[in-house]
């Protein structure tokens, strides 16, 4: 009888994997970790990224940190901050690219999710699930104008995909207008609306029918509408970020969004607002659409929609637009979108935003933050080109990429996380929790001033 060496190897490998899994689960279970634990976690994380995730992330971290800090491994979070495995605390001014509007692990959001988890985590996909209906009703009440029907997703790019498909079904038109510096996601449909060539070129040709015009240029927008009409390629929809996030925190010119709304009405096109970053109180209003007094036909949400606890997104549309899906609700579906845990998180998030008046607080703290940053930059006009923002969505633009990198490194060294934008690396963003304390704002400003004085132009 032969020896099954392959079977023995497989059995040994499974045993090793299971031992590794149990060690990881024991660490997850711990309330606190030892120095030995921290060392092991750091080594395993770096090795795991190098061999099994993507070594490019390690290279990126080396460019934006100094003195070996690329291996900083986050472990816990609370309020406006997070801690690494060694216990160092960081004020989070990146905020997961705008996820943590109600703070890290907001108690009310965590409670809603854990309470729901005790009863049911995911739904059967066939019966009627109550929280999806209740959350959709809430969104119909708090979103601008006559937006009414909601479809739930897991991320921003999925929300944009849903919006694009809904717009196509509404009119059967296939032309879309997006803008330069736009970022709408990286799946093929949303990437077609995204502007940065570096992300687009490897995947060309993308979805046909997309035109890009300069953001803020209403004359070019009008000419594009007119040209599309003349050649029989009528516009299905314009998709815009009311304030461009990844593009470098770019605010629209006065009345620009209202003029785009008027053009859409004139040519029978829909207006899609991508509020994945600007939504949920970030700009000083619950939605940036309210800030500019413009009602879109479709509103896209994600990031902060899940309260920094669950991945969650949504589109909310007018009834006349959404009814394209009434006859066949299976035209666009997602297994996990609108699941009970995500809906519980979103409902609790909206409650926190309303009860604690966080949009209003974002406007108030944002004005203070912006003023203090501008004061700190005085005398450094050779380094800082402009500091701009709305609410707690602030961008600091430098004359050169290198200055931005050095400022980011210096602030990280001082326990403050900021980062550049995906479209414009010369601009670093300030997108903290809307709950950030004034003392924390002062710490960020003080550190910014110190670092700026040390960086060479």
CSV table of N, CA and C in Angstrom, one decimal, residues 125-233:
chain,number,residue,atom,x,y,z
A,125,UNK,N,-33.4,37.8,0.2
A,125,UNK,CA,-33.4,38.3,-1.2
A,125,UNK,C,-34.8,38.2,-1.8
A,126,UNK,N,-35.8,37.5,-1.2
A,126,UNK,CA,-37.0,37.2,-1.9
A,126,UNK,C,-38.2,37.9,-1.1
A,127,UNK,N,-38.2,37.8,0.2
A,127,UNK,CA,-39.3,38.4,1.0
A,127,UNK,C,-39.0,39.9,1.1
A,128,UNK,N,-40.0,40.6,1.6
A,128,UNK,CA,-39.9,42.0,1.8
A,128,UNK,C,-39.1,42.3,3.1
A,129,UNK,N,-38.0,43.1,2.9
A,129,UNK,CA,-37.2,43.4,4.1
A,129,UNK,C,-37.5,44.8,4.6
A,130,UNK,N,-37.9,44.9,5.9
A,130,UNK,CA,-38.5,46.1,6.4
A,130,UNK,C,-37.5,47.3,6.5
A,131,UNK,N,-36.3,47.1,6.9
A,131,UNK,CA,-35.4,48.3,7.0
A,131,UNK,C,-35.1,49.0,5.7
A,132,UNK,N,-35.1,48.2,4.6
A,132,UNK,CA,-34.9,48.8,3.3
A,132,UNK,C,-36.1,49.8,3.0
A,133,UNK,N,-37.3,49.4,3.3
A,133,UNK,CA,-38.5,50.2,3.1
A,133,UNK,C,-38.4,51.5,3.9
A,134,UNK,N,-38.1,51.3,5.2
A,134,UNK,CA,-38.0,52.4,6.1
A,134,UNK,C,-37.0,53.4,5.8
A,135,UNK,N,-35.8,52.9,5.4
A,135,UNK,CA,-34.7,53.8,5.0
A,135,UNK,C,-35.1,54.6,3.8
A,136,UNK,N,-35.7,53.9,2.8
A,136,UNK,CA,-36.1,54.6,1.6
A,136,UNK,C,-37.1,55.7,1.9
A,137,UNK,N,-38.0,55.5,2.8
A,137,UNK,CA,-39.0,56.5,3.2
A,137,UNK,C,-38.3,57.7,3.9
A,138,UNK,N,-37.3,57.4,4.7
A,138,UNK,CA,-36.5,58.5,5.4
A,138,UNK,C,-35.8,59.3,4.3
A,139,UNK,N,-35.2,58.6,3.4
A,139,UNK,CA,-34.5,59.4,2.3
A,139,UNK,C,-35.4,60.3,1.5
A,140,UNK,N,-36.6,59.7,1.2
A,140,UNK,CA,-37.6,60.5,0.5
A,140,UNK,C,-38.0,61.8,1.2
A,141,UNK,N,-37.9,61.7,2.6
A,141,UNK,CA,-38.2,62.9,3.4
A,141,UNK,C,-37.1,63.9,3.5
A,142,UNK,N,-35.8,63.5,3.5
A,142,UNK,CA,-34.7,64.4,3.8
A,142,UNK,C,-34.0,64.9,2.5
A,143,UNK,N,-34.2,64.2,1.4
A,143,UNK,CA,-33.5,64.6,0.2
A,143,UNK,C,-34.2,65.8,-0.5
A,144,UNK,N,-33.5,66.6,-1.3
A,144,UNK,CA,-34.1,67.8,-1.9
A,144,UNK,C,-35.3,67.5,-2.8
A,145,UNK,N,-36.2,68.5,-2.8
A,145,UNK,CA,-37.3,68.5,-3.8
A,145,UNK,C,-38.2,67.3,-3.8
A,146,UNK,N,-38.5,66.8,-5.0
A,146,UNK,CA,-39.4,65.6,-5.1
A,146,UNK,C,-38.6,64.3,-5.4
A,147,UNK,N,-37.4,64.2,-4.9
A,147,UNK,CA,-36.7,62.9,-5.0
A,147,UNK,C,-37.5,62.0,-4.1
A,148,UNK,N,-37.7,60.7,-4.5
A,148,UNK,CA,-38.7,59.9,-3.8
A,148,UNK,C,-38.2,58.4,-3.7
A,149,UNK,N,-37.8,57.8,-4.7
A,149,UNK,CA,-37.6,56.4,-4.7
A,149,UNK,C,-36.1,56.1,-4.6
A,150,UNK,N,-35.7,55.1,-3.8
A,150,UNK,CA,-34.3,54.8,-3.5
A,150,UNK,C,-34.0,53.3,-4.0
A,151,UNK,N,-32.7,53.2,-4.4
A,151,UNK,CA,-32.1,51.9,-4.7
A,151,UNK,C,-30.8,51.9,-3.9
A,152,UNK,N,-30.5,50.8,-3.2
A,152,UNK,CA,-29.4,50.7,-2.3
A,152,UNK,C,-28.2,49.9,-2.9
A,153,UNK,N,-27.0,50.4,-2.6
A,153,UNK,CA,-25.8,49.8,-3.2
A,153,UNK,C,-24.8,49.6,-2.0
A,154,UNK,N,-23.6,49.2,-2.4
A,154,UNK,CA,-22.6,49.0,-1.4
A,154,UNK,C,-21.4,50.0,-1.4
A,155,UNK,N,-21.4,50.8,-2.5
A,155,UNK,CA,-20.3,51.7,-2.7
A,155,UNK,C,-20.7,52.9,-3.6
A,156,UNK,N,-19.8,53.9,-3.7
A,156,UNK,CA,-20.0,55.0,-4.6
A,156,UNK,C,-20.0,54.6,-6.0
A,157,UNK,N,-19.1,53.8,-6.5
A,157,UNK,CA,-19.0,53.5,-7.9
A,157,UNK,C,-20.3,52.7,-8.3
A,158,UNK,N,-20.8,51.9,-7.4
A,158,UNK,CA,-22.1,51.2,-7.7
A,158,UNK,C,-23.3,52.1,-7.7
A,159,UNK,N,-23.2,53.1,-6.9
A,159,UNK,CA,-24.3,54.1,-7.0
A,159,UNK,C,-24.3,54.8,-8.3
A,160,UNK,N,-23.1,55.2,-8.8
A,160,UNK,CA,-23.0,55.9,-10.1
A,160,UNK,C,-23.4,54.9,-11.2
A,161,UNK,N,-23.0,53.6,-11.2
A,161,UNK,CA,-23.5,52.7,-12.2
A,161,UNK,C,-25.0,52.6,-12.2
A,162,UNK,N,-25.6,52.5,-11.1
A,162,UNK,CA,-27.1,52.5,-11.0
A,162,UNK,C,-27.7,53.7,-11.6
A,163,UNK,N,-27.1,54.9,-11.3
A,163,UNK,CA,-27.7,56.1,-11.9
A,163,UNK,C,-27.6,56.2,-13.4
A,164,UNK,N,-26.4,55.7,-13.9
A,164,UNK,CA,-26.2,55.7,-15.4
A,164,UNK,C,-27.2,54.8,-16.1
A,165,UNK,N,-27.4,53.6,-15.5
A,165,UNK,CA,-28.4,52.7,-16.1
A,165,UNK,C,-29.8,53.2,-16.0
A,166,UNK,N,-30.1,53.8,-14.9
A,166,UNK,CA,-31.5,54.4,-14.8
A,166,UNK,C,-31.7,55.5,-15.8
A,167,UNK,N,-30.7,56.3,-16.0
A,167,UNK,CA,-30.8,57.4,-17.0
A,167,UNK,C,-31.0,56.9,-18.4
A,168,UNK,N,-30.3,55.8,-18.7
A,168,UNK,CA,-30.4,55.2,-20.0
A,168,UNK,C,-31.8,54.6,-20.2
A,169,UNK,N,-32.4,54.0,-19.2
A,169,UNK,CA,-33.7,53.4,-19.3
A,169,UNK,C,-34.8,54.4,-19.4
A,170,UNK,N,-34.5,55.5,-18.8
A,170,UNK,CA,-35.6,56.6,-18.7
A,170,UNK,C,-35.8,57.1,-20.1
A,171,UNK,N,-34.8,57.4,-20.9
A,171,UNK,CA,-35.0,58.1,-22.2
A,171,UNK,C,-34.5,57.3,-23.4
A,172,UNK,N,-33.8,56.2,-23.1
A,172,UNK,CA,-33.1,55.4,-24.2
A,172,UNK,C,-32.1,56.2,-24.9
A,173,UNK,N,-31.7,57.3,-24.4
A,173,UNK,CA,-30.6,58.1,-24.9
A,173,UNK,C,-29.3,57.5,-24.4
A,174,UNK,N,-28.2,57.7,-25.1
A,174,UNK,CA,-26.9,57.1,-24.7
A,174,UNK,C,-25.7,58.0,-24.5
A,175,UNK,N,-26.0,59.3,-24.6
A,175,UNK,CA,-24.9,60.3,-24.5
A,175,UNK,C,-24.9,60.9,-23.1
A,176,UNK,N,-23.7,61.0,-22.5
A,176,UNK,CA,-23.6,61.6,-21.1
A,176,UNK,C,-22.5,62.7,-21.2
A,177,UNK,N,-22.8,63.7,-20.4
A,177,UNK,CA,-21.8,64.8,-20.2
A,177,UNK,C,-21.2,64.7,-18.8
A,178,UNK,N,-19.9,64.6,-18.7
A,178,UNK,CA,-19.2,64.7,-17.5
A,178,UNK,C,-18.3,65.9,-17.6
A,179,UNK,N,-17.4,66.0,-16.6
A,179,UNK,CA,-16.5,67.2,-16.6
A,179,UNK,C,-15.1,66.8,-16.3
A,180,UNK,N,-14.2,67.7,-16.7
A,180,UNK,CA,-12.8,67.6,-16.4
A,180,UNK,C,-12.6,67.6,-14.8
A,181,UNK,N,-11.6,66.8,-14.4
A,181,UNK,CA,-11.3,66.7,-13.0
A,181,UNK,C,-12.3,65.8,-12.2
A,182,UNK,N,-13.3,65.3,-12.9
A,182,UNK,CA,-14.4,64.6,-12.2
A,182,UNK,C,-13.8,63.2,-11.8
A,183,UNK,N,-14.4,62.8,-10.7
A,183,UNK,CA,-14.1,61.4,-10.2
A,183,UNK,C,-15.5,60.8,-9.8
A,184,UNK,N,-15.8,59.7,-10.5
A,184,UNK,CA,-17.1,59.0,-10.2
A,184,UNK,C,-17.0,57.6,-9.9
A,185,UNK,N,-15.7,57.1,-9.8
A,185,UNK,CA,-15.5,55.7,-9.5
A,185,UNK,C,-14.6,55.0,-10.6
A,186,UNK,N,-14.4,53.7,-10.4
A,186,UNK,CA,-13.5,53.0,-11.2
A,186,UNK,C,-14.0,51.7,-11.9
A,187,UNK,N,-15.3,51.4,-11.7
A,187,UNK,CA,-15.9,50.3,-12.5
A,187,UNK,C,-16.1,50.9,-13.9
A,188,UNK,N,-16.4,50.1,-14.9
A,188,UNK,CA,-16.3,50.6,-16.3
A,188,UNK,C,-17.3,51.7,-16.6
A,189,UNK,N,-18.5,51.6,-16.1
A,189,UNK,CA,-19.4,52.7,-16.3
A,189,UNK,C,-19.0,54.0,-15.7
A,190,UNK,N,-18.8,53.9,-14.4
A,190,UNK,CA,-18.4,55.1,-13.6
A,190,UNK,C,-17.1,55.7,-14.1
A,191,UNK,N,-16.1,54.8,-14.5
A,191,UNK,CA,-14.8,55.2,-15.0
A,191,UNK,C,-15.0,56.0,-16.3
A,192,UNK,N,-16.0,55.7,-17.0
A,192,UNK,CA,-16.3,56.4,-18.3
A,192,UNK,C,-16.6,57.9,-18.0
A,193,UNK,N,-17.2,58.1,-16.8
A,193,UNK,CA,-17.4,59.5,-16.4
A,193,UNK,C,-16.3,60.2,-15.6
A,194,UNK,N,-15.4,59.4,-15.1
A,194,UNK,CA,-14.2,59.9,-14.4
A,194,UNK,C,-13.3,60.5,-15.4
A,195,UNK,N,-12.5,61.5,-15.0
A,195,UNK,CA,-11.7,62.3,-16.0
A,195,UNK,C,-10.2,61.9,-16.1
A,196,UNK,N,-9.6,61.4,-15.1
A,196,UNK,CA,-8.2,61.2,-15.1
A,196,UNK,C,-7.7,60.1,-16.0
A,197,UNK,N,-6.9,60.6,-17.0
A,197,UNK,CA,-6.4,59.6,-18.0
A,197,UNK,C,-5.7,58.4,-17.5
A,198,UNK,N,-4.9,58.6,-16.4
A,198,UNK,CA,-4.1,57.5,-15.9
A,198,UNK,C,-5.0,56.3,-15.5
A,199,UNK,N,-6.2,56.6,-15.0
A,199,UNK,CA,-7.1,55.5,-14.6
A,199,UNK,C,-7.9,55.0,-15.8
A,200,UNK,N,-8.0,55.8,-16.8
A,200,UNK,CA,-8.9,55.4,-18.0
A,200,UNK,C,-8.1,54.7,-19.1
A,201,UNK,N,-6.9,55.1,-19.4
A,201,UNK,CA,-6.2,54.6,-20.6
A,201,UNK,C,-6.0,53.1,-20.6
A,202,UNK,N,-5.7,52.4,-19.5
A,202,UNK,CA,-5.5,50.9,-19.6
A,202,UNK,C,-6.8,50.2,-19.9
A,203,UNK,N,-8.0,50.8,-19.8
A,203,UNK,CA,-9.2,50.1,-20.0
A,203,UNK,C,-10.0,50.6,-21.2
A,204,UNK,N,-9.4,51.5,-22.0
A,204,UNK,CA,-10.1,51.9,-23.2
A,204,UNK,C,-10.3,50.8,-24.2
A,205,UNK,N,-11.4,50.8,-25.0
A,205,UNK,CA,-12.5,51.8,-24.9
A,205,UNK,C,-13.4,51.5,-23.8
A,206,UNK,N,-13.9,52.6,-23.2
A,206,UNK,CA,-14.8,52.5,-22.1
A,206,UNK,C,-16.3,52.5,-22.6
A,207,UNK,N,-17.2,52.8,-21.8
A,207,UNK,CA,-18.6,52.9,-22.3
A,207,UNK,C,-18.8,54.0,-23.3
A,208,UNK,N,-19.2,53.8,-24.5
A,208,UNK,CA,-19.3,54.8,-25.5
A,208,UNK,C,-20.4,55.9,-25.1
A,209,UNK,N,-20.2,57.1,-25.6
A,209,UNK,CA,-21.2,58.1,-25.5
A,209,UNK,C,-20.9,59.2,-24.4
A,210,UNK,N,-19.7,59.1,-23.8
A,210,UNK,CA,-19.4,60.1,-22.8
A,210,UNK,C,-18.6,61.3,-23.4
A,211,UNK,N,-19.0,62.5,-23.0
A,211,UNK,CA,-18.3,63.7,-23.4
A,211,UNK,C,-17.8,64.4,-22.1
A,212,UNK,N,-16.6,64.9,-22.1
A,212,UNK,CA,-16.1,65.7,-21.0
A,212,UNK,C,-15.9,67.1,-21.4
A,213,UNK,N,-16.4,68.0,-20.5
A,213,UNK,CA,-16.3,69.4,-20.7
A,213,UNK,C,-15.6,70.0,-19.5
A,214,UNK,N,-15.0,71.2,-19.5
A,214,UNK,CA,-14.4,71.8,-18.4
A,214,UNK,C,-15.4,72.1,-17.3
A,215,UNK,N,-15.1,71.7,-16.0
A,215,UNK,CA,-15.9,72.0,-14.9
A,215,UNK,C,-16.0,73.5,-14.7
A,216,UNK,N,-17.2,74.0,-14.6
A,216,UNK,CA,-17.5,75.4,-14.3
A,216,UNK,C,-17.6,76.2,-15.6
A,217,UNK,N,-17.4,75.6,-16.8
A,217,UNK,CA,-17.5,76.3,-18.0
A,217,UNK,C,-18.9,76.1,-18.6
A,218,UNK,N,-19.9,77.0,-18.3
A,218,UNK,CA,-21.3,76.8,-18.7
A,218,UNK,C,-21.4,77.0,-20.2
A,219,UNK,N,-20.6,77.8,-20.8
A,219,UNK,CA,-20.6,78.0,-22.3
A,219,UNK,C,-20.3,76.8,-23.0
A,220,UNK,N,-19.2,76.1,-22.6
A,220,UNK,CA,-18.9,74.8,-23.2
A,220,UNK,C,-19.9,73.8,-23.0
A,221,UNK,N,-20.5,73.8,-21.8
A,221,UNK,CA,-21.6,72.8,-21.5
A,221,UNK,C,-22.8,73.1,-22.5
A,222,UNK,N,-23.1,74.3,-22.7
A,222,UNK,CA,-24.2,74.7,-23.6
A,222,UNK,C,-23.9,74.3,-25.1
A,223,UNK,N,-22.7,74.6,-25.5
A,223,UNK,CA,-22.3,74.2,-26.9
A,223,UNK,C,-22.3,72.7,-27.1
A,224,UNK,N,-21.9,71.9,-26.0
A,224,UNK,CA,-21.9,70.5,-26.1
A,224,UNK,C,-23.3,70.0,-26.3
A,225,UNK,N,-24.2,70.5,-25.5
A,225,UNK,CA,-25.6,70.2,-25.6
A,225,UNK,C,-26.1,70.4,-27.0
A,226,UNK,N,-25.8,71.6,-27.5
A,226,UNK,CA,-26.3,72.0,-28.8
A,226,UNK,C,-25.7,71.1,-29.9
A,227,UNK,N,-24.5,70.8,-29.8
A,227,UNK,CA,-23.8,69.9,-30.8
A,227,UNK,C,-24.4,68.5,-30.8
A,228,UNK,N,-24.6,68.0,-29.6
A,228,UNK,CA,-25.1,66.6,-29.5
A,228,UNK,C,-26.5,66.6,-30.1
A,229,UNK,N,-27.3,67.6,-29.9
A,229,UNK,CA,-28.7,67.7,-30.4
A,229,UNK,C,-28.6,67.7,-31.9
A,230,UNK,N,-27.7,68.5,-32.5
A,230,UNK,CA,-27.6,68.7,-33.9
A,230,UNK,C,-27.2,67.4,-34.7
A,231,UNK,N,-26.4,66.6,-34.0
A,231,UNK,CA,-25.9,65.4,-34.7
A,231,UNK,C,-26.7,64.1,-34.3
A,232,UNK,N,-27.8,64.3,-33.6
A,232,UNK,CA,-28.7,63.2,-33.3
A,232,UNK,C,-28.2,62.4,-32.1
A,233,UNK,N,-27.4,62.9,-31.3
A,233,UNK,CA,-26.9,62.2,-30.1
A,233,UNK,C,-27.3,62.9,-28.8
